[in-house]
Coordinates of C-alpha atoms and ligand atoms in Angstrom, one line a residue:
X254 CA -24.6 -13.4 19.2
X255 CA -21.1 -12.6 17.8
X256 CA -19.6 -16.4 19.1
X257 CA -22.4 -17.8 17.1
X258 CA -20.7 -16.5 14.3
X259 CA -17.3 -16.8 15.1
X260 CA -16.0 -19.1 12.7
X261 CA -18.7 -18.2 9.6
X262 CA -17.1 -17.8 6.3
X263 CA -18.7 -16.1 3.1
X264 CA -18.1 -19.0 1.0
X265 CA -20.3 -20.1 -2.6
X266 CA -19.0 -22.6 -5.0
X267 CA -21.1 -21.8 -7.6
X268 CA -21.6 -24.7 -9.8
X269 CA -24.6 -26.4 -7.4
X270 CA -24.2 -22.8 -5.6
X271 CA -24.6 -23.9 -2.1
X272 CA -24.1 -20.8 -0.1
X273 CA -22.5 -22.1 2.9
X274 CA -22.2 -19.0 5.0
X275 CA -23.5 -21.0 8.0
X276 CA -20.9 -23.5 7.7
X277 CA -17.8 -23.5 9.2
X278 CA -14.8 -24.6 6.8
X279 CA -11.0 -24.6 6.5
X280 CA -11.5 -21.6 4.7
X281 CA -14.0 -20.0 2.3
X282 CA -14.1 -18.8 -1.3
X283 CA -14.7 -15.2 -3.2
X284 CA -18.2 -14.8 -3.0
X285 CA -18.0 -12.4 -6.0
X286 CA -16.2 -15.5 -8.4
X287 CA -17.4 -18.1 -10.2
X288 CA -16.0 -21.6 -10.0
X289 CA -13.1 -21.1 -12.1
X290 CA -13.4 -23.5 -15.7
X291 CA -16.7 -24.2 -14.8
X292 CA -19.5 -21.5 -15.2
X293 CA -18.4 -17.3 -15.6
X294 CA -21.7 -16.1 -14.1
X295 CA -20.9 -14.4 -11.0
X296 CA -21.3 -16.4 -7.8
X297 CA -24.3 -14.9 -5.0
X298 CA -22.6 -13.0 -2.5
X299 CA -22.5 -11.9 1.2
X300 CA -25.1 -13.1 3.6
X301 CA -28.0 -11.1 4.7
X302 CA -26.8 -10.2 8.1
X303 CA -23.1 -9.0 7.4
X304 CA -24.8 -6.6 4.7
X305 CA -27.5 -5.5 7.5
X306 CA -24.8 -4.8 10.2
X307 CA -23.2 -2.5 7.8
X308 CA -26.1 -1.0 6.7
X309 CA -27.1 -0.3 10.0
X310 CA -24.0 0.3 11.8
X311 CA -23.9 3.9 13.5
X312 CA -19.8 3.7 14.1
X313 CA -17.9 1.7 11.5
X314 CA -13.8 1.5 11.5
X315 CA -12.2 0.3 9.1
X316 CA -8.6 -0.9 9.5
X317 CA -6.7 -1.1 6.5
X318 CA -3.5 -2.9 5.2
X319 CA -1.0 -2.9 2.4
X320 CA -3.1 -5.4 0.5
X321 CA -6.0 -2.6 -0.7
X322 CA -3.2 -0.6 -2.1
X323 CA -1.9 -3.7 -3.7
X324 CA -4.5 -3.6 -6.9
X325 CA -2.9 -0.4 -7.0
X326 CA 0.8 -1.8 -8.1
X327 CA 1.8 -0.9 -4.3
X328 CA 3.8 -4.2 -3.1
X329 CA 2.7 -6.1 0.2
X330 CA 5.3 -7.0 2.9
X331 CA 4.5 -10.3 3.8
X332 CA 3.0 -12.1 0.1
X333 CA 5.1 -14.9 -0.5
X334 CA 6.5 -14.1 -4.1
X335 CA 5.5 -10.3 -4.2
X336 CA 5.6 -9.1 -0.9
X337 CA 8.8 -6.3 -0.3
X338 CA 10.1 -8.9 3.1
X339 CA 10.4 -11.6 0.4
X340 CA 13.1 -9.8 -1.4
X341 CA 14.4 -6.9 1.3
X342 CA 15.5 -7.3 5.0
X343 CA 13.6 -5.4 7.1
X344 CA 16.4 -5.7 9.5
X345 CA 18.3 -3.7 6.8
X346 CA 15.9 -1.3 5.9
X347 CA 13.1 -0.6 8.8
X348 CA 14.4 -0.3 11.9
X349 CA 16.3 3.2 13.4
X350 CA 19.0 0.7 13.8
X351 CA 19.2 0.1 10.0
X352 CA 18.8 4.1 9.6
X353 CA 22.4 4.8 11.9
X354 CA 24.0 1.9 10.4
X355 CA 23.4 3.2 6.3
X356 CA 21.3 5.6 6.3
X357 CA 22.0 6.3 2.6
X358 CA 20.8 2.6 1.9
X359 CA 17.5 3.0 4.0
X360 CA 17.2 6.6 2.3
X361 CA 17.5 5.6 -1.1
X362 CA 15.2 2.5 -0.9
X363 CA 12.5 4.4 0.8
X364 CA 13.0 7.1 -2.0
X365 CA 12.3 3.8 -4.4
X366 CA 9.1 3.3 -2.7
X367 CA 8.4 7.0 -2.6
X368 CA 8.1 6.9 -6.7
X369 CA 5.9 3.9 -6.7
X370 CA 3.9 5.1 -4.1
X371 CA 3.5 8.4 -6.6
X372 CA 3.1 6.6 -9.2
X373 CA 0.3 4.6 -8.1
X374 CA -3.6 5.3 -8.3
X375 CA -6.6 4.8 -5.9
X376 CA -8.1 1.3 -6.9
X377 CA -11.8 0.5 -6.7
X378 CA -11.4 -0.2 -3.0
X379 CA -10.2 2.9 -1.8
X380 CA -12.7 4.5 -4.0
X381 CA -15.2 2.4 -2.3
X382 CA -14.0 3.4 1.2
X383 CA -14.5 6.5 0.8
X384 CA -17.7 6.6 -0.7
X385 CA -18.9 4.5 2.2
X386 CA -18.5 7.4 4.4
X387 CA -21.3 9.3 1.9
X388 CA -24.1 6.4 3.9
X389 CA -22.4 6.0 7.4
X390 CA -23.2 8.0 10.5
X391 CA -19.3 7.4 11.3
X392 CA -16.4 5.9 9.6
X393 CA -13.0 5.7 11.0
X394 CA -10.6 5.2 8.8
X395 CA -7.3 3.7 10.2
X396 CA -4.9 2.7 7.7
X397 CA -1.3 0.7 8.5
X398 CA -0.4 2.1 5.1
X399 CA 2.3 4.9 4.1
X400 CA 1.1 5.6 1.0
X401 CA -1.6 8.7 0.7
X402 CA -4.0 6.4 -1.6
X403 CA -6.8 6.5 0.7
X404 CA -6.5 10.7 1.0
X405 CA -6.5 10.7 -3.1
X406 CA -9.8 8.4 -3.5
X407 CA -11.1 11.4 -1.4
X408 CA -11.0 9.9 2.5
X409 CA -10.3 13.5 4.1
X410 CA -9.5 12.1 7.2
X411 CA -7.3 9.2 7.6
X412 CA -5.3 7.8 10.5
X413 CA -2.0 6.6 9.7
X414 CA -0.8 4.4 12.8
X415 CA 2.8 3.9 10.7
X416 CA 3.3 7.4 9.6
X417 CA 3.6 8.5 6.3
X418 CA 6.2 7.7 2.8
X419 CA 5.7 12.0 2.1
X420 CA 6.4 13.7 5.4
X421 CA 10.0 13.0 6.3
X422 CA 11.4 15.0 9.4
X423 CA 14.7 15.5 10.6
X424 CA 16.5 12.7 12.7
X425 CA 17.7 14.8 15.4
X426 CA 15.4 17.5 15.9
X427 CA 12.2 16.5 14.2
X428 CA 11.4 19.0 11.9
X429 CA 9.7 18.1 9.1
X430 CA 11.3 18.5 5.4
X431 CA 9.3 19.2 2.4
X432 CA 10.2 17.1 -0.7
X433 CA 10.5 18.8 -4.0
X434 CA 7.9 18.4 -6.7
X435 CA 9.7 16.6 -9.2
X436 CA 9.0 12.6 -9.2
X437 CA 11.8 10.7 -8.2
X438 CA 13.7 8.3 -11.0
X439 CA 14.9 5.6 -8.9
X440 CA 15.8 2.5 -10.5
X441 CA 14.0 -0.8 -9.3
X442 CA 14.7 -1.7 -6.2
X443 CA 16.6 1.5 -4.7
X444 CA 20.2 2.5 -4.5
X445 CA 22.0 4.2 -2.1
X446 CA 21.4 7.9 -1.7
X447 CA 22.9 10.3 1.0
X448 CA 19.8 12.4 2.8
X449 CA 18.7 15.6 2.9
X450 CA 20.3 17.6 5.8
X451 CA 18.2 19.8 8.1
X452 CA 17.8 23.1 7.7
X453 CA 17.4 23.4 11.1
X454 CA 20.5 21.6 12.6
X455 CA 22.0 19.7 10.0
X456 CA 21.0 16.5 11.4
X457 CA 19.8 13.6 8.8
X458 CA 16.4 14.1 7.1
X459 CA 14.3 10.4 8.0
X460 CA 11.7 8.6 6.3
X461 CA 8.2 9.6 8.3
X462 CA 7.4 6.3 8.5
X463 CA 7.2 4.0 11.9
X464 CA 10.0 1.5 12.1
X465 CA 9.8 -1.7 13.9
X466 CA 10.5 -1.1 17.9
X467 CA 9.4 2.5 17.6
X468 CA 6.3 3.6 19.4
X469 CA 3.3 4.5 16.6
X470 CA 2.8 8.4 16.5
X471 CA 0.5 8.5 20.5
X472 CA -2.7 10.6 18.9
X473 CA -3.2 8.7 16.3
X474 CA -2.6 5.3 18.1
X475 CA -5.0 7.2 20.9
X476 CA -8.1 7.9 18.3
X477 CA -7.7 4.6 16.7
X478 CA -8.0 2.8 20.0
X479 CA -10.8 5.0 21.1
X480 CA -12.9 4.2 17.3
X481 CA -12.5 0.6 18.2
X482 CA -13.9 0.9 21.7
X483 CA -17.1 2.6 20.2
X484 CA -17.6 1.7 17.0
X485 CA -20.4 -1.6 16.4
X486 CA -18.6 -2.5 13.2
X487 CA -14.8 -3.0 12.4
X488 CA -14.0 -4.0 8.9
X489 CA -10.3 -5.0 9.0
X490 CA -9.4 -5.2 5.0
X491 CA -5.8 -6.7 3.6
X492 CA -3.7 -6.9 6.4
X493 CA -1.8 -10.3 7.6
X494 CA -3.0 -9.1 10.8
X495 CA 0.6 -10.1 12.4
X496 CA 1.9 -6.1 13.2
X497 CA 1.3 -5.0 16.7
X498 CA -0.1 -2.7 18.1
X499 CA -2.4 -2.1 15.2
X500 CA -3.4 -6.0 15.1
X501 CA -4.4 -5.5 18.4
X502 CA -7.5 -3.0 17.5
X503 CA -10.2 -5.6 16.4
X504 CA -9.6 -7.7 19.3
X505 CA -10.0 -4.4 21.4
X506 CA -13.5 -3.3 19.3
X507 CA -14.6 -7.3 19.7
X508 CA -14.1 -6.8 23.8
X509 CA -16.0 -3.7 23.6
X510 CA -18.8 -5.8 21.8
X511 CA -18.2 -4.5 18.0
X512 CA -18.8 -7.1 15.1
X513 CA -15.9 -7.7 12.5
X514 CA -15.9 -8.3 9.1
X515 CA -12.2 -9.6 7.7
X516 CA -11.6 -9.2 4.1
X517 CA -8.8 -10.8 2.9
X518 CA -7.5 -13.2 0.1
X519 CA -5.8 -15.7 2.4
X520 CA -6.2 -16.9 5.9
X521 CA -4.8 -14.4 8.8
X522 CA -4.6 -14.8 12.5
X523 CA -8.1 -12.8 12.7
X524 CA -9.5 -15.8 10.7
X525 CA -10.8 -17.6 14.1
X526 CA -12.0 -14.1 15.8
X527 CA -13.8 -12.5 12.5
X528 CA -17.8 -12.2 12.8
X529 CA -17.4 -13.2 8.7
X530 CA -14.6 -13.8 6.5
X531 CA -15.2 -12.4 3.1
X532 CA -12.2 -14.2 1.0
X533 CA -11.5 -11.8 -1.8
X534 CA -9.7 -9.0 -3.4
X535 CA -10.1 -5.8 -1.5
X536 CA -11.2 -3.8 -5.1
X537 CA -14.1 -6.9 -5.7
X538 CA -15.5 -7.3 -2.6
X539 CA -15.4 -3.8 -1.4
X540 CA -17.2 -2.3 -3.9
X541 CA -19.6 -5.2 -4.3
X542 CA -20.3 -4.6 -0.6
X543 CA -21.3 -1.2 -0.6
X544 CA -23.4 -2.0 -3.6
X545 CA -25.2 -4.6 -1.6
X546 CA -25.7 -2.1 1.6
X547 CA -27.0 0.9 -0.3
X548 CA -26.9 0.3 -4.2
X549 CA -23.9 1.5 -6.1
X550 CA -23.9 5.0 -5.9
X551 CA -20.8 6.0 -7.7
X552 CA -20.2 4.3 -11.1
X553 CA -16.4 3.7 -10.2
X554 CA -17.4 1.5 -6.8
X555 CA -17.8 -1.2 -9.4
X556 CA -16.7 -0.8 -12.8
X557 CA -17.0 -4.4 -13.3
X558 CA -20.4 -4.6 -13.1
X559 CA -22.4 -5.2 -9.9
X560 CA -22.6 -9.1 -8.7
X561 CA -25.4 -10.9 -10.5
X562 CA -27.4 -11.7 -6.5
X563 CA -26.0 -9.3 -4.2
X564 CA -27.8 -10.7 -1.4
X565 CA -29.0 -13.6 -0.6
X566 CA -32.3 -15.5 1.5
X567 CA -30.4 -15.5 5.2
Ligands
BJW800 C1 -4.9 -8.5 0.0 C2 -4.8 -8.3 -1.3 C3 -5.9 -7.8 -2.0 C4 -2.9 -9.1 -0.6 N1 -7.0 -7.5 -1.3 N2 -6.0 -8.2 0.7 C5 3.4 -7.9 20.5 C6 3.7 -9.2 20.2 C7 4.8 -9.4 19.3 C8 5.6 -8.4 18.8 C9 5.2 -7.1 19.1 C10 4.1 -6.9 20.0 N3 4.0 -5.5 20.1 C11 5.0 -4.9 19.4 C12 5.7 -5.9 18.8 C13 6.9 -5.6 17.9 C14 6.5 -5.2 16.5 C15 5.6 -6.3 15.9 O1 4.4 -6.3 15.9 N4 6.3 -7.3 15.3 C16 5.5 -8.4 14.7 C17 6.0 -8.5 13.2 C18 5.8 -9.7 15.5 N5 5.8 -3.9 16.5 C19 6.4 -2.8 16.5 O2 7.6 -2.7 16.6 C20 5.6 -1.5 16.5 N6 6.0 -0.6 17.5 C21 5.7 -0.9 18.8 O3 5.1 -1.8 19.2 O4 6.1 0.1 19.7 C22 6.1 -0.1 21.1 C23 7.4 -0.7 21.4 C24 8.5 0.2 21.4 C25 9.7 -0.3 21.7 C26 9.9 -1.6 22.0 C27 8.8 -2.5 22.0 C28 7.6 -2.0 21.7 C29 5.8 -0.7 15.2 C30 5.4 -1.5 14.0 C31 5.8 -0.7 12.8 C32 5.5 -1.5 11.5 N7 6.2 -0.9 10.5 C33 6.0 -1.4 9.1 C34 7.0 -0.7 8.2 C35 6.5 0.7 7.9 C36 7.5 1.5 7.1 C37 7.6 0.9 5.7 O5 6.6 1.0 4.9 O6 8.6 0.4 5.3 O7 4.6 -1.2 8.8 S1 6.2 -3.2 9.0 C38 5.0 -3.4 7.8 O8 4.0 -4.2 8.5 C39 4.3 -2.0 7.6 C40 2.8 -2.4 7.6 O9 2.1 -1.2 7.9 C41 2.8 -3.5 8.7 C42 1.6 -4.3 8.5 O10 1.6 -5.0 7.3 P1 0.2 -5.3 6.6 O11 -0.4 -4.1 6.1 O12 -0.6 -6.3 7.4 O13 0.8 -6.0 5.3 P2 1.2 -7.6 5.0 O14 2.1 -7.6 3.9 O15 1.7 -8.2 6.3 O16 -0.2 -8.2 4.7 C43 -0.9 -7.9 3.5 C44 -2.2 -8.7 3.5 O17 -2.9 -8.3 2.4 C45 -2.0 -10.2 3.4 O18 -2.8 -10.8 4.4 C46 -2.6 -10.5 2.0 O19 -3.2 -11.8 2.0 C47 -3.5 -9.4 1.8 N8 -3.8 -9.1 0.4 N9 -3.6 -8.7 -1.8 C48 -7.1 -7.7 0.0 N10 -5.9 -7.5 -3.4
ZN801 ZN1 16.9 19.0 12.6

């Protein structure tokens, strides 16, 4: 069943408003969006059976990536203008090499991202991934993100497969270092900033975040792995999908005969492998989904209003 629906895209153009779900297409539209100029009445949305597999799902990850914090002022890597890799090396900044090299460079750019992180606030679909746990037998949540969004839209438990922008730890021994409570006031961009020391052994306080080339912390990659052998539903929400091992987890849930649902803006390398591609903003079509599986529940899913058809005749 799931080949049959390998390349299906969520698509409506609305003026004529063929719902082309069944068709396969270079790639599909916001189902949530009007033609833009033409007509504002919101477009019909997802097809029956994507909204039936969620509703009925018994074990449903959900792997997320920067892009649902990034209606939440929280920059991307890889976005063309906006993404942090378009303006930063990563070679300079996210890799243990980088750390030995200048570690007051690394430390005062992730203290930069520290404050936006802060400064930041759940958007709808944070707030709509955790009220989908309120209708789920199971939901996994495993985020790639380092921000603590998902834990403030009230998720209470979250994987984090790349660690974490508040829990730094010591270089050398590990031990982990509380911030202080007062924001940081870094100017845009970073500057450089010598770490904290240990209080154990002096060594270099660390951002607690996975670098490229290290290992992802094991339990966490262990339960995420283990959700996507047994879960029937993986929704894999703004990520580029390019960042292994993570990117690896809804080919594993596929194997182990799990539908996926790929929500995302612009094509990824899950495009070809998806069950459906809903093309979208995370904080439109995530909220407008959960409306559609169980009625919206929680004013804030949607504050936009709820999508004029939220299903269609599949
Ligand atoms: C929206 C939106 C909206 C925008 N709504 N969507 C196999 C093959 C090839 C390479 C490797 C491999 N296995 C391992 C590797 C090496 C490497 C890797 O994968 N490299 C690839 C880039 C090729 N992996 C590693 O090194 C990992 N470690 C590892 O494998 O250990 C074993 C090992 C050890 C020693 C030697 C060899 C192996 C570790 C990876 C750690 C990743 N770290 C980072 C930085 C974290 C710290 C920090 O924040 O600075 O994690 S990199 C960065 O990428 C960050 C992210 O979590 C990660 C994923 O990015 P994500 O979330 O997908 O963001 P983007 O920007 O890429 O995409 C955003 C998406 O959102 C886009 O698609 C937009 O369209 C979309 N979007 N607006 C919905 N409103
Ligand atoms: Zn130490």
């Amino acid at each position: 069943m799931t080949s049959r629906f390998s390349r299906r895209w969520v698509s409506c153009t609305h003026n004529g408003c063929q719902n082309s779900a069944s068709q396969t297409a270079e790639h599909g539209v916001n189902p949530l969006s009007s033609t833009p100029g033409i007509d504002n009445r919101p477009a019909h949305a997802f097809p029956a059976a994507l909204v039936a597999a969620l509703r009925e799902a018994r074990h449903v990850v959900l792997l997320s990536g920067a892009g649902v914090s990034a209606e939440s002022g929280v920059p991307t890597f890889r976005d063309a203008m906006t993404g942090l890799w378009s303006r930063f090396d990563p070679a300079e900044l996210a890799t243990p090499e980088a750390f030995e090299r200048d570690p007051e460079l690394v430390w005062g750019w992730y203290e930069w991202r520290r404050m936006r992180a802060l400064q930041a606030q759940p958007n709808p679909a944070h707030l709509a991934i955790a009220g989908m746990s309120d209708h789920l037998p199971q939901l996994t949540l495993v985020t790639q993100n380092v921000d603590d969004l998902h834990e403030r839209a009230g998720s209470d438990t979250v994987i984090h497969l790349h660690g974490s922008l508040h829990q730094p730890r010591c270089a050398t021994c590990g031990r982990s270092h509380a911030f202080p409570d007062e924001m940081p006031n870094e100017p845009e961009g970073g500057r450089r900033l010598p770490p904290p020391r240990c209080t154990r052994c002096r060594g270099l306080i660390r951002p607690g975040v996975v670098w490229f080339g290290e290992s992802l912390p094991e339990g966490a990659f262990y339960q995420a792995q283990e959700a996507a052998e047994n879960c029937d539903l993986l929704i894999s929400v703004g990520t580029s999908s390019l960042v292994y091992p993570a990117a690896g987890l809804p080919h594993l849930a596929k194997a182990h005969g799990s539908q996926l649902i790929q929500i995302n803006p612009q094509p990824t390398n899950l495009d070809g492998h998806a069950t459906w591609n809903v093309v979208g903003a995370a904080g439109q079509i995530l909220p407008a989904l959960v409306a559609a599986a169980w009625g919206s529940t929680r004013a804030q899913y949607h504050p936009g209003g709820l999508p004029a058809c939220a299903d269609d005749s599949q």
